[in-house]
Every structure is written in C-alpha cells, then in structure tokens.
Tab-separated table of C-alpha atoms in Angstrom:
chain	number	residue	atom	x	y	z
A	32	MET	CA	154.313	-49.846	-134.067
A	33	SER	CA	152.669	-50.241	-137.294
A	34	SER	CA	149.296	-48.240	-137.667
A	35	GLN	CA	146.342	-48.251	-139.939
A	36	LEU	CA	146.688	-46.086	-142.906
A	37	VAL	CA	143.537	-43.842	-143.278
A	38	ALA	CA	142.340	-42.079	-146.565
A	39	GLY	CA	142.710	-38.287	-147.261
A	40	GLN	CA	146.246	-37.742	-145.616
A	41	PRO	CA	149.559	-38.367	-147.438
A	42	LEU	CA	150.618	-41.905	-146.488
A	43	VAL	CA	154.418	-41.194	-145.690
A	44	GLU	CA	153.288	-38.430	-143.352
A	45	GLN	CA	150.871	-40.897	-141.538
A	46	VAL	CA	153.744	-43.517	-141.118
A	47	ILE	CA	156.355	-40.967	-140.049
A	48	ALA	CA	154.121	-39.429	-137.750
A	49	SER	CA	153.190	-42.824	-136.001
A	50	HIS	CA	156.775	-43.555	-135.598
A	51	LEU	CA	158.074	-40.626	-133.843
A	52	GLU	CA	159.291	-40.996	-130.312
A	53	SER	CA	156.286	-38.801	-129.217
A	54	PRO	CA	153.686	-39.225	-132.150
A	55	ALA	CA	152.690	-35.991	-133.474
A	56	GLN	CA	151.684	-34.399	-136.993
A	57	VAL	CA	154.670	-33.660	-139.509
A	58	THR	CA	155.009	-31.566	-142.551
A	59	PRO	CA	157.124	-31.839	-145.874
A	60	GLY	CA	160.633	-30.597	-145.120
A	61	GLN	CA	160.832	-31.122	-141.629
A	62	ILE	CA	163.646	-33.164	-140.091
A	63	VAL	CA	162.665	-35.818	-137.660
A	64	ALA	CA	163.948	-38.854	-135.527
A	65	VAL	CA	161.797	-42.085	-136.083
A	66	VAL	CA	162.036	-45.541	-134.560
A	67	PRO	CA	161.740	-48.380	-137.201
A	68	ASP	CA	159.803	-51.380	-136.757
A	69	ARG	CA	162.495	-53.625	-138.611
A	70	ILE	CA	165.883	-53.304	-139.869
A	71	TYR	CA	167.424	-55.913	-142.334
A	72	VAL	CA	170.843	-55.956	-143.731
A	73	GLN	CA	172.040	-57.629	-146.894
A	74	ASP	CA	175.297	-59.647	-147.075
A	75	GLY	CA	176.657	-56.998	-149.322
A	76	ASN	CA	176.851	-54.430	-146.816
A	77	ALA	CA	177.221	-56.771	-143.545
A	78	PRO	CA	180.884	-56.650	-143.556
A	79	THR	CA	181.119	-52.828	-143.707
A	80	ILE	CA	178.669	-52.661	-141.002
A	81	ALA	CA	180.972	-55.006	-138.931
A	82	GLU	CA	183.945	-52.744	-139.688
A	83	LEU	CA	182.048	-49.806	-138.263
A	84	TYR	CA	181.097	-51.490	-134.910
A	85	LYS	CA	184.722	-52.530	-134.606
A	86	LYS	CA	186.089	-49.017	-135.462
A	87	PHE	CA	183.619	-47.126	-132.997
A	88	GLY	CA	183.678	-49.918	-130.358
A	89	PHE	CA	179.793	-50.642	-130.778
A	90	SER	CA	178.549	-53.886	-129.437
A	91	GLY	CA	175.128	-55.576	-129.723
A	92	ALA	CA	171.859	-54.111	-131.299
A	93	ARG	CA	169.440	-51.860	-129.387
A	94	SER	CA	166.696	-54.353	-130.525
A	95	PRO	CA	167.970	-57.456	-131.767
A	96	SER	CA	164.616	-59.134	-132.004
A	97	ARG	CA	163.873	-56.582	-134.933
A	98	VAL	CA	167.000	-57.054	-137.025
A	99	SER	CA	167.512	-59.609	-139.636
A	100	PHE	CA	170.702	-60.339	-141.686
A	101	VAL	CA	169.806	-61.745	-145.086
A	102	PHE	CA	172.560	-63.674	-147.250
A	103	ASP	CA	171.041	-63.135	-150.618
A	104	HIS	CA	173.725	-61.502	-152.934
A	105	SER	CA	176.376	-63.923	-152.863
A	106	VAL	CA	174.474	-67.209	-152.484
A	107	LEU	CA	176.981	-69.254	-154.746
A	108	VAL	CA	180.178	-67.943	-153.796
A	109	ALA	CA	183.020	-68.637	-156.222
A	110	GLN	CA	185.802	-66.463	-154.800
A	111	THR	CA	187.774	-67.160	-151.661
A	112	ASP	CA	187.996	-63.430	-150.617
A	113	MET	CA	184.076	-63.104	-150.932
A	114	ALA	CA	183.617	-66.580	-149.060
A	115	ASP	CA	185.836	-65.206	-146.310
A	116	ARG	CA	183.599	-61.993	-146.366
A	117	MET	CA	180.432	-64.159	-145.986
A	118	ALA	CA	181.883	-66.149	-143.120
A	119	GLU	CA	182.953	-62.863	-141.265
A	120	ALA	CA	179.445	-61.555	-141.933
A	121	HIS	CA	177.906	-64.683	-140.407
A	122	THR	CA	180.017	-64.734	-137.395
A	123	PHE	CA	179.149	-60.957	-136.767
A	124	ALA	CA	175.339	-61.815	-136.983
A	125	VAL	CA	175.720	-64.635	-134.557
A	126	GLU	CA	177.420	-62.293	-132.094
A	127	LEU	CA	174.760	-59.709	-132.380
A	128	GLY	CA	172.149	-62.353	-131.876
A	129	VAL	CA	169.887	-61.092	-134.599
A	130	ASP	CA	167.656	-63.124	-137.040
A	131	ILE	CA	169.782	-64.689	-139.646
A	132	GLN	CA	168.312	-65.708	-143.172
A	133	ARG	CA	170.823	-68.005	-144.549
A	134	ARG	CA	172.142	-68.255	-148.307
A	135	GLY	CA	168.995	-69.904	-150.149
A	136	ALA	CA	166.324	-68.356	-148.184
A	137	GLY	CA	166.021	-65.699	-150.746
A	138	ILE	CA	166.339	-61.974	-151.416
A	139	SER	CA	165.729	-59.603	-148.467
A	140	HIS	CA	162.618	-57.753	-149.883
A	141	VAL	CA	160.929	-60.839	-150.877
A	142	ILE	CA	161.465	-62.470	-147.467
A	143	ALA	CA	160.330	-59.083	-145.760
A	144	ALA	CA	156.930	-59.221	-147.481
A	145	GLU	CA	156.706	-63.184	-146.833
A	146	GLN	CA	157.410	-62.815	-143.120
A	147	GLY	CA	155.165	-59.803	-142.577
A	148	TRP	CA	157.951	-57.242	-141.950
A	149	PHE	CA	156.049	-55.077	-144.448
A	150	GLU	CA	152.747	-54.491	-142.525
A	151	PRO	CA	150.616	-51.608	-143.792
A	152	GLY	CA	151.619	-48.548	-141.732
A	153	SER	CA	155.082	-50.051	-140.517
A	154	LEU	CA	158.449	-48.445	-141.075
A	155	VAL	CA	161.101	-50.526	-142.145
A	156	LEU	CA	164.915	-49.718	-142.746
A	157	GLY	CA	167.034	-52.024	-145.373
A	158	SER	CA	170.520	-51.529	-146.446
A	159	ASP	CA	169.732	-51.931	-149.915
A	160	SER	CA	168.043	-49.372	-152.225
A	161	HIS	CA	165.069	-51.280	-153.267
A	162	THR	CA	163.750	-51.445	-149.853
A	163	CYS	CA	161.138	-49.185	-151.505
A	164	VAL	CA	159.259	-52.416	-152.618
A	165	GLY	CA	157.751	-52.258	-149.125
A	166	GLY	CA	155.268	-49.675	-150.395
A	167	ALA	CA	153.476	-52.410	-152.444
A	168	PHE	CA	152.155	-53.721	-149.015
A	169	GLY	CA	151.663	-50.199	-147.349
A	170	ALA	CA	154.856	-50.133	-145.550
A	171	LEU	CA	157.416	-47.020	-145.798
A	172	GLY	CA	160.353	-48.968	-146.724
A	173	LEU	CA	163.692	-46.912	-146.855
A	174	GLY	CA	166.987	-47.977	-148.450
A	175	MET	CA	170.137	-46.702	-146.315
A	176	GLY	CA	173.640	-46.998	-146.452
A	177	ALA	CA	175.887	-48.969	-143.961
A	178	SER	CA	176.502	-45.994	-141.664
A	179	ASP	CA	172.892	-44.937	-141.309
A	180	ILE	CA	171.758	-48.488	-140.722
A	181	THR	CA	174.774	-49.090	-138.120
A	182	HIS	CA	173.344	-45.973	-136.325
A	183	ALA	CA	169.918	-47.354	-136.517
A	184	MET	CA	170.960	-50.859	-135.071
A	185	VAL	CA	173.077	-49.360	-132.141
A	186	SER	CA	170.648	-46.430	-131.308
A	187	GLY	CA	167.154	-48.044	-132.139
A	188	SER	CA	166.268	-44.981	-134.332
A	189	THR	CA	167.144	-42.816	-137.260
A	190	TRP	CA	166.487	-39.524	-138.758
A	191	LEU	CA	165.158	-38.321	-142.147
A	192	ARG	CA	163.503	-35.336	-143.860
A	193	VAL	CA	159.876	-35.678	-144.375
A	194	PRO	CA	159.260	-35.965	-148.149
A	195	PRO	CA	156.619	-34.173	-149.935
A	196	THR	CA	154.050	-36.303	-151.843
A	197	ILE	CA	153.195	-36.635	-155.479
A	198	VAL	CA	150.160	-38.856	-156.800
A	199	VAL	CA	150.450	-40.458	-159.863
A	200	GLU	CA	146.954	-41.400	-161.163
A	201	LEU	CA	147.120	-44.055	-163.673
A	202	THR	CA	143.815	-44.119	-166.108
A	203	SER	CA	142.584	-46.401	-168.690
A	204	GLN	CA	143.964	-49.871	-169.206
A	205	PRO	CA	147.217	-50.454	-171.196
A	206	HIS	CA	147.734	-53.271	-173.891
A	207	GLU	CA	147.302	-56.751	-172.533
A	208	ALA	CA	151.061	-57.674	-172.874
A	209	VAL	CA	151.970	-54.511	-170.706
A	210	ALA	CA	153.566	-55.434	-167.343
A	211	ALA	CA	153.798	-53.182	-164.416
A	212	ARG	CA	157.508	-52.617	-165.048
A	213	ASP	CA	156.599	-51.596	-168.666
A	214	VAL	CA	154.518	-48.811	-166.905
A	215	MET	CA	157.124	-47.546	-164.707
A	216	LEU	CA	159.854	-47.618	-167.206
A	217	THR	CA	157.722	-45.618	-169.615
A	218	ILE	CA	157.122	-42.954	-166.874
A	219	LEU	CA	160.834	-42.772	-166.323
A	220	LYS	CA	161.539	-42.387	-169.801
A	221	GLU	CA	158.778	-39.648	-170.388
A	222	TYR	CA	159.174	-37.708	-167.326
A	223	GLY	CA	162.679	-38.481	-166.033
A	224	GLN	CA	163.666	-38.364	-162.272
A	225	ALA	CA	163.268	-34.605	-161.685
A	226	PRO	CA	159.349	-34.827	-160.632
A	227	PHE	CA	159.991	-37.541	-158.276
A	228	LEU	CA	163.401	-36.937	-156.800
A	229	TYR	CA	163.176	-37.411	-152.956
A	230	LYS	CA	159.352	-37.562	-153.100
A	231	SER	CA	156.846	-40.091	-151.809
A	232	VAL	CA	155.134	-41.333	-154.815
A	233	GLU	CA	151.669	-42.777	-154.681
A	234	PHE	CA	150.252	-44.788	-157.453
A	235	ALA	CA	146.631	-44.774	-157.527
A	236	GLY	CA	143.876	-45.134	-160.246
A	237	ASP	CA	141.720	-48.422	-161.040
A	238	TRP	CA	144.776	-50.088	-162.898
A	239	ALA	CA	147.217	-49.713	-160.089
A	240	GLN	CA	144.653	-50.682	-157.472
A	241	ALA	CA	143.621	-53.820	-159.307
A	242	LEU	CA	147.378	-55.207	-159.794
A	243	GLY	CA	148.230	-58.454	-158.140
A	244	THR	CA	150.507	-58.342	-155.316
A	245	ASP	CA	153.613	-59.579	-157.352
A	246	GLU	CA	153.112	-56.982	-159.971
A	247	ALA	CA	152.441	-54.390	-157.475
A	248	ALA	CA	155.906	-55.260	-155.991
A	249	SER	CA	157.481	-54.934	-159.436
A	250	LEU	CA	156.224	-51.649	-159.792
A	251	ALA	CA	157.228	-50.455	-156.141
A	252	SER	CA	160.649	-52.039	-156.530
A	253	LEU	CA	161.351	-49.665	-159.525
A	254	GLY	CA	160.544	-46.477	-157.406
A	255	VAL	CA	164.084	-45.908	-156.675
A	256	GLU	CA	165.055	-45.835	-160.239
A	257	LEU	CA	162.443	-42.944	-160.427
A	258	GLY	CA	164.443	-41.233	-157.864
A	259	ALA	CA	161.718	-41.600	-155.373
A	260	LYS	CA	162.495	-41.605	-151.706
A	261	CYS	CA	159.595	-44.159	-151.242
A	262	VAL	CA	156.681	-45.383	-152.991
A	263	PHE	CA	153.026	-46.635	-152.166
A	264	VAL	CA	150.684	-48.519	-154.453
A	265	ALA	CA	146.776	-48.562	-153.897
A	266	ARG	CA	145.595	-51.918	-152.872
A	267	PRO	CA	142.362	-53.590	-153.684
A	268	ASP	CA	141.502	-54.239	-150.025
A	269	GLY	CA	141.633	-50.675	-149.060
A	270	ALA	CA	144.570	-51.528	-146.722
A	271	VAL	CA	146.711	-48.882	-148.727
A	272	PRO	CA	144.433	-45.969	-149.739
A	273	ALA	CA	146.957	-44.348	-151.975
A	274	GLY	CA	146.191	-41.293	-154.064
A	275	THR	CA	143.143	-39.888	-151.658
A	276	ALA	CA	145.192	-36.809	-150.063
A	277	ALA	CA	144.221	-33.547	-150.818
A	278	GLY	CA	146.481	-30.483	-151.681
A	279	VAL	CA	149.419	-32.518	-152.910
A	280	GLU	CA	151.066	-32.493	-156.215
A	281	ARG	CA	149.216	-34.851	-159.009
A	282	ILE	CA	150.158	-36.457	-162.327
A	283	LYS	CA	147.618	-38.148	-164.447
A	284	ILE	CA	148.851	-40.538	-166.929
A	285	ASP	CA	146.788	-42.325	-169.576
A	286	LEU	CA	147.921	-46.166	-170.184
A	287	SER	CA	145.764	-46.701	-173.234
A	288	THR	CA	148.582	-46.078	-175.536
A	289	MET	CA	151.407	-47.951	-173.682
A	290	GLN	CA	153.057	-50.886	-175.281
A	291	PRO	CA	155.733	-53.244	-174.057
A	292	VAL	CA	159.052	-51.607	-173.665
A	293	VAL	CA	162.789	-52.521	-173.597
A	294	SER	CA	165.397	-50.507	-171.715
A	295	ALA	CA	168.789	-50.305	-173.671
A	296	PRO	CA	172.322	-50.124	-172.250
A	297	HIS	CA	173.321	-48.539	-169.938
A	298	LEU	CA	170.452	-46.771	-168.092
A	299	PRO	CA	166.692	-47.948	-167.336
A	300	ALA	CA	165.417	-44.591	-168.640
A	301	ASN	CA	167.104	-45.534	-172.153
A	302	THR	CA	163.710	-46.946	-173.108
A	303	GLY	CA	161.904	-47.542	-176.388
A	304	GLY	CA	159.142	-49.559	-177.540
A	305	LEU	CA	159.640	-53.323	-178.190
A	306	SER	CA	159.103	-52.652	-181.883
A	307	GLU	CA	162.482	-50.812	-181.999
A	308	PHE	CA	164.479	-53.915	-180.877
A	309	ALA	CA	162.688	-56.580	-182.490
A	310	GLY	CA	164.889	-59.087	-184.334
A	311	LEU	CA	168.095	-58.321	-182.181
A	312	THR	CA	169.908	-61.437	-181.186
A	313	VAL	CA	169.981	-62.562	-177.622
A	314	ASP	CA	172.929	-64.571	-176.073
A	315	TYR	CA	171.960	-64.546	-172.382
A	316	ALA	CA	168.283	-64.270	-170.941
A	317	PHE	CA	167.773	-63.937	-166.988
A	318	LEU	CA	164.557	-63.972	-165.118
A	319	GLY	CA	164.708	-62.960	-161.511
A	320	THR	CA	165.674	-60.171	-158.645
A	321	CYS	CA	163.574	-58.474	-156.424
A	322	THR	CA	161.613	-56.770	-159.348
A	323	SER	CA	160.802	-59.768	-161.225
A	324	GLY	CA	161.501	-62.998	-159.489
A	325	ARG	CA	158.269	-63.736	-157.689
A	326	LEU	CA	155.783	-66.535	-158.533
A	327	ASP	CA	153.661	-64.825	-161.089
A	328	ASP	CA	156.873	-63.947	-162.929
A	329	ILE	CA	157.872	-67.834	-162.877
A	330	ARG	CA	154.607	-68.929	-163.956
A	331	GLU	CA	154.560	-66.605	-166.947
A	332	ALA	CA	158.067	-67.826	-167.990
A	333	ALA	CA	156.748	-71.459	-167.607
A	334	ARG	CA	153.660	-70.544	-169.740
A	335	VAL	CA	155.873	-69.276	-172.507
A	336	MET	CA	158.223	-72.136	-172.256
A	337	ALA	CA	155.739	-74.955	-172.074
A	338	GLY	CA	156.459	-77.621	-174.860
A	339	ARG	CA	159.285	-75.518	-176.236
A	340	GLN	CA	162.942	-75.508	-175.975
A	341	VAL	CA	165.519	-72.677	-174.968
A	342	HIS	CA	167.187	-71.483	-178.223
A	343	GLN	CA	170.504	-73.420	-178.988
A	344	ASP	CA	172.323	-69.919	-178.829
A	345	VAL	CA	170.735	-68.642	-175.553
A	346	ASN	CA	171.789	-69.248	-171.930
A	347	PHE	CA	168.432	-68.696	-169.975
A	348	VAL	CA	168.725	-68.439	-166.198
A	349	VAL	CA	165.910	-68.460	-163.788
A	350	THR	CA	166.448	-67.409	-160.075
A	351	PRO	CA	163.451	-67.492	-157.745
A	352	GLY	CA	163.047	-64.715	-155.349
A	353	SER	CA	162.812	-67.093	-152.312
A	354	ARG	CA	162.712	-70.667	-151.395
A	355	ASN	CA	159.058	-70.425	-150.562
A	356	ILE	CA	158.451	-69.029	-154.203
A	357	TYR	CA	160.704	-72.059	-155.414
A	358	LEU	CA	158.714	-74.493	-153.434
A	359	ARG	CA	155.452	-73.310	-154.640
A	360	ALA	CA	156.722	-73.180	-158.366
A	361	MET	CA	157.753	-76.912	-158.029
A	362	ASP	CA	154.357	-77.760	-156.503
A	363	GLU	CA	152.507	-76.105	-159.492
A	364	GLY	CA	154.974	-77.694	-161.870
A	365	HIS	CA	156.604	-74.691	-163.297
A	366	ILE	CA	160.251	-75.599	-162.418
A	367	GLN	CA	159.917	-79.004	-163.977
A	368	THR	CA	158.430	-77.233	-167.180
A	369	LEU	CA	161.553	-74.905	-166.985
A	370	LEU	CA	163.908	-77.590	-166.554
A	371	ALA	CA	162.338	-79.784	-169.243
A	372	ALA	CA	162.797	-76.749	-171.694
A	373	GLY	CA	166.600	-76.402	-171.107
A	374	VAL	CA	166.432	-73.453	-168.439
A	375	LEU	CA	169.200	-73.363	-165.936
A	376	VAL	CA	167.162	-72.782	-162.532
A	377	THR	CA	169.664	-71.669	-159.823
A	378	PRO	CA	168.845	-71.435	-155.856
A	379	PRO	CA	167.077	-68.446	-154.628
A	380	GLY	CA	168.635	-65.110	-154.083
A	381	CYS	CA	169.613	-61.912	-156.175
A	382	GLY	CA	171.294	-64.250	-158.767
A	383	ALA	CA	173.334	-62.742	-161.261
A	384	CYS	CA	171.839	-59.346	-160.844
A	385	VAL	CA	174.938	-57.709	-159.122
A	386	GLY	CA	177.774	-59.688	-160.662
A	387	THR	CA	179.021	-61.236	-157.405
A	388	GLN	CA	178.279	-64.739	-158.600
A	389	GLY	CA	177.404	-66.604	-161.790
A	390	PRO	CA	176.454	-67.232	-164.147
A	391	LEU	CA	178.145	-64.164	-165.464
A	392	PRO	CA	177.588	-63.067	-169.040
A	393	ALA	CA	180.629	-63.350	-171.469
A	394	ARG	CA	182.379	-60.450	-172.989
A	395	GLY	CA	180.243	-59.027	-175.979
A	396	ASP	CA	177.088	-60.963	-174.772
A	397	ARG	CA	173.666	-59.219	-175.214
A	398	VAL	CA	171.801	-59.921	-172.070
A	399	LEU	CA	167.997	-59.441	-171.803
A	400	SER	CA	166.943	-59.319	-168.398
A	401	THR	CA	163.991	-58.709	-165.877
A	402	MET	CA	166.475	-57.016	-163.571
A	403	ASN	CA	165.805	-53.158	-162.276
A	404	ARG	CA	169.115	-51.930	-163.453
A	405	ASN	CA	171.401	-52.174	-166.431
A	406	PHE	CA	174.376	-49.994	-165.461
A	407	LYS	CA	177.612	-50.886	-167.355
A	408	GLY	CA	179.016	-53.807	-165.386
A	409	ARG	CA	176.010	-54.627	-163.460
A	410	MET	CA	176.391	-58.151	-163.837
A	411	GLY	CA	180.014	-58.464	-163.578
A	412	THR	CA	181.129	-57.989	-167.236
A	413	PRO	CA	181.470	-54.598	-168.167
A	414	GLU	CA	181.870	-55.669	-172.000
A	415	ALA	CA	178.362	-57.129	-171.856
A	416	GLU	CA	175.407	-55.312	-173.071
A	417	ILE	CA	172.310	-55.550	-170.672
A	418	PHE	CA	168.684	-54.854	-171.820
A	419	LEU	CA	165.769	-54.825	-169.431
A	420	ALA	CA	162.217	-56.235	-170.323
A	421	SER	CA	159.233	-57.875	-168.745
A	422	PRO	CA	159.329	-61.655	-167.977
A	423	ARG	CA	157.206	-62.356	-170.976
A	424	VAL	CA	159.549	-60.764	-173.417
A	425	VAL	CA	162.472	-62.329	-171.957
A	426	ALA	CA	161.100	-65.863	-171.888
A	427	THR	CA	159.837	-65.405	-175.501
A	428	ALA	CA	163.207	-64.157	-176.594
A	429	ALA	CA	164.936	-67.292	-174.774
A	430	VAL	CA	162.953	-69.481	-177.136
A	431	SER	CA	163.499	-67.508	-180.552
A	432	GLY	CA	166.982	-66.254	-179.802
A	433	ARG	CA	165.995	-62.781	-180.535
A	434	PHE	CA	163.828	-59.882	-179.271
A	435	PRO	CA	160.322	-60.764	-180.107
A	436	SER	CA	157.876	-58.519	-182.017
A	437	LEU	CA	154.500	-57.462	-180.169
A	438	GLU	CA	152.620	-60.207	-182.286
A	439	GLU	CA	154.654	-62.834	-181.050
A	440	LEU	CA	154.177	-61.908	-177.433
A	441	LEU	CA	150.497	-62.796	-178.223
C-alpha cells in the first residue's frame, strides 16, 4: 500500500492518510487506525509476544506474508536460558508461518532496507525503537512494544496519533571529519528532546539531501534519541521530498561550525567536542549496530587501519550490520584489512550493543563505540564507561589507544 511521496505536504501525514482503511486526509493530533505494509519482530521481544499469544488464546497472523521474525540481538548465545528463549521464539515463528531471518542474517533495520521493506511511502512497524531508520528511505518506520506488535499481527492494523511535523533545515557544510551522527548528537546537545518529542522530523537542506544512503540511515537511526516519533531524510533522487511542507514548524541549523563530537557516559546528549576528550585512554573499541554498522562505516574503519595495527591495550571489535554487508566488505578487501590489523570481526547482528552476547567489556573498561546509546549497563557491564563517536574516531582510537585529536583524524 506504499504510495509516492509528493512535495508540499508533511510526509508523515501523506503516509498515514494512504494507510487508513478508507484513505482520507489527516491532521496532527488525530487518532487513527492504519494498516501497515510490514511488521518485523526482533528476537528480544519474540518470546514476550509468544507469551501474549498464549495468554489471550491468539493463533496465527492476519497477514503472515507481511511479518518477519529477525534473530539479531542474540546471535552468539552464551547462556542456556537465553538459548532456550531463542529456540522457543524460532518454534513460535515457524508455527505462525511467517518469514524467518535466522541468526547471522543481520540487524532487522538493515535487512529491512536491503529487502525493500522500507519503500518510499510505506508504513512499517518494528518491535525495536530504532525502526525510525526507515525514514532514510522514505518509509514511516514506527518502533512499538510487544503488546502493540501483537495486536498488529493478530488484527492487521494498529492505532496512532498523527504527529505534528517539524522541519530541520541544515545549512552550509560542516568540517570534513564530521559524520551524520555528529550532527544529530550536536542537535541533541544544543536543543534537547523537548522541541522534537512525538514529532515527525524532516531533515532538509543541501547537506542532508547529498548524504549517501549509509550516512542518511545513521542520521535517521538516531531520531529516537532525539525524542522523535519518526524522521525523514531528504534524498537526492527526490523520492523523499523532505522539508517542502508549508505552515509547519521549522528550525534552521548552521553546520559550518560543527566539529566531530563524543558522547560521554551515560547519555547520548552528554556530548562535547572531540578536543575535550583527546588523550583519554581506550580499552575497548566497537564498530557496528544499526547506526554505524553499514558498508561505508566498515570502509572507513579499513581505511584507517590499512597498514597499521590495533593498539596492544585495545580490544577492537567490528560487527557488520548484515550478511550482505559482510560479503561486500570481503569482496572489497576490507574484512581482510581489518583482520590483518588485529581486529576481531564477528558474525553480523547487533553484536555487543545490547549486552546479551559478547564480547562484553570488563569492569572499569573505557569503551568507545559507534552505538546509538551509552546508557549505564548498555553493553552488559554496568561498571564500564561507554562513550559514543563516529567510525573514524573509533578506528583512530583503536590504533593509538586513546581518543584522537582533530588533527589526528585528518
């Protein structure tokens, strides 16, 4: 039921209006029932959904061909109880007759992009908050909890409140070492979540529109950290005409003074310029996740690591976002470069991000990661300090054993 997005109207309203049981115009604040094009479930929520099915006597899915179960959070399971939960989730998915993306296929949000679930104008529900990454591809991606996903699977529809739209127009060009995530984290630092809570954020301007697909996905993935209901990123081919609606709230942000940033424990908003952290030692470097585990991210890490070695005091882990990314990175020689440098390359998936599998950081470790969140205990070790930065910063730190200066990035 995806439809072509047109200029001049808030994108979220276009998508919602086209997914009503009887298509009609909608307005912000309106409560509506919509029919999604796709529903996907990640393995962390699958057992809970199975329990809800059992509790309420549900059976089957309304449209099983539109439902996928993705096993991405617990790929290398090292605990018997978790292994049992994954086995139960797999059995449940088989009983439902839905599509199953097995361990090692990759992260749900990355697979959704690769397999075309995020078509422009489509409406996709995912049992993970970072489903908002769909906005990089013109899809309305909505992260929902287990009970809402269960309802959508059984009934074939869900309800929501139409969010208002805010356009973030990004002007000028930032420093050459600035990544999309640096821009988003700087916005979060300077504005907080209040202006964006439960809003559809449309990123517009020449810089946003010129972003490569992987960088646009990184920007969109962090939308939930901004407090947004959903995000859209203008695309160069015009398929996502973000920022063109009249009569909506607008913020204009000048990128010319932006520098690479680091988020310190224990909030993404706890952000400062890279120079504030330069020289701090690093114990564990991690590159991956739905925010920065794509091919361009791995290319960047391989470029930094080429002909060099991981510092003797650093554990550098790289987790590709999908099997397809892993294979393409191998074809281009990047995996070989990373392995030769002493990097630990793991099977595709969420990796160490959520702490349900290794490699876990040790107590007291200072971690520098490309993840989306650095909440206390996020990687399974509450006593570890988690800092967030771009792939270039993380890879450079893995070589030197410390946070780099801006000069070292160049």
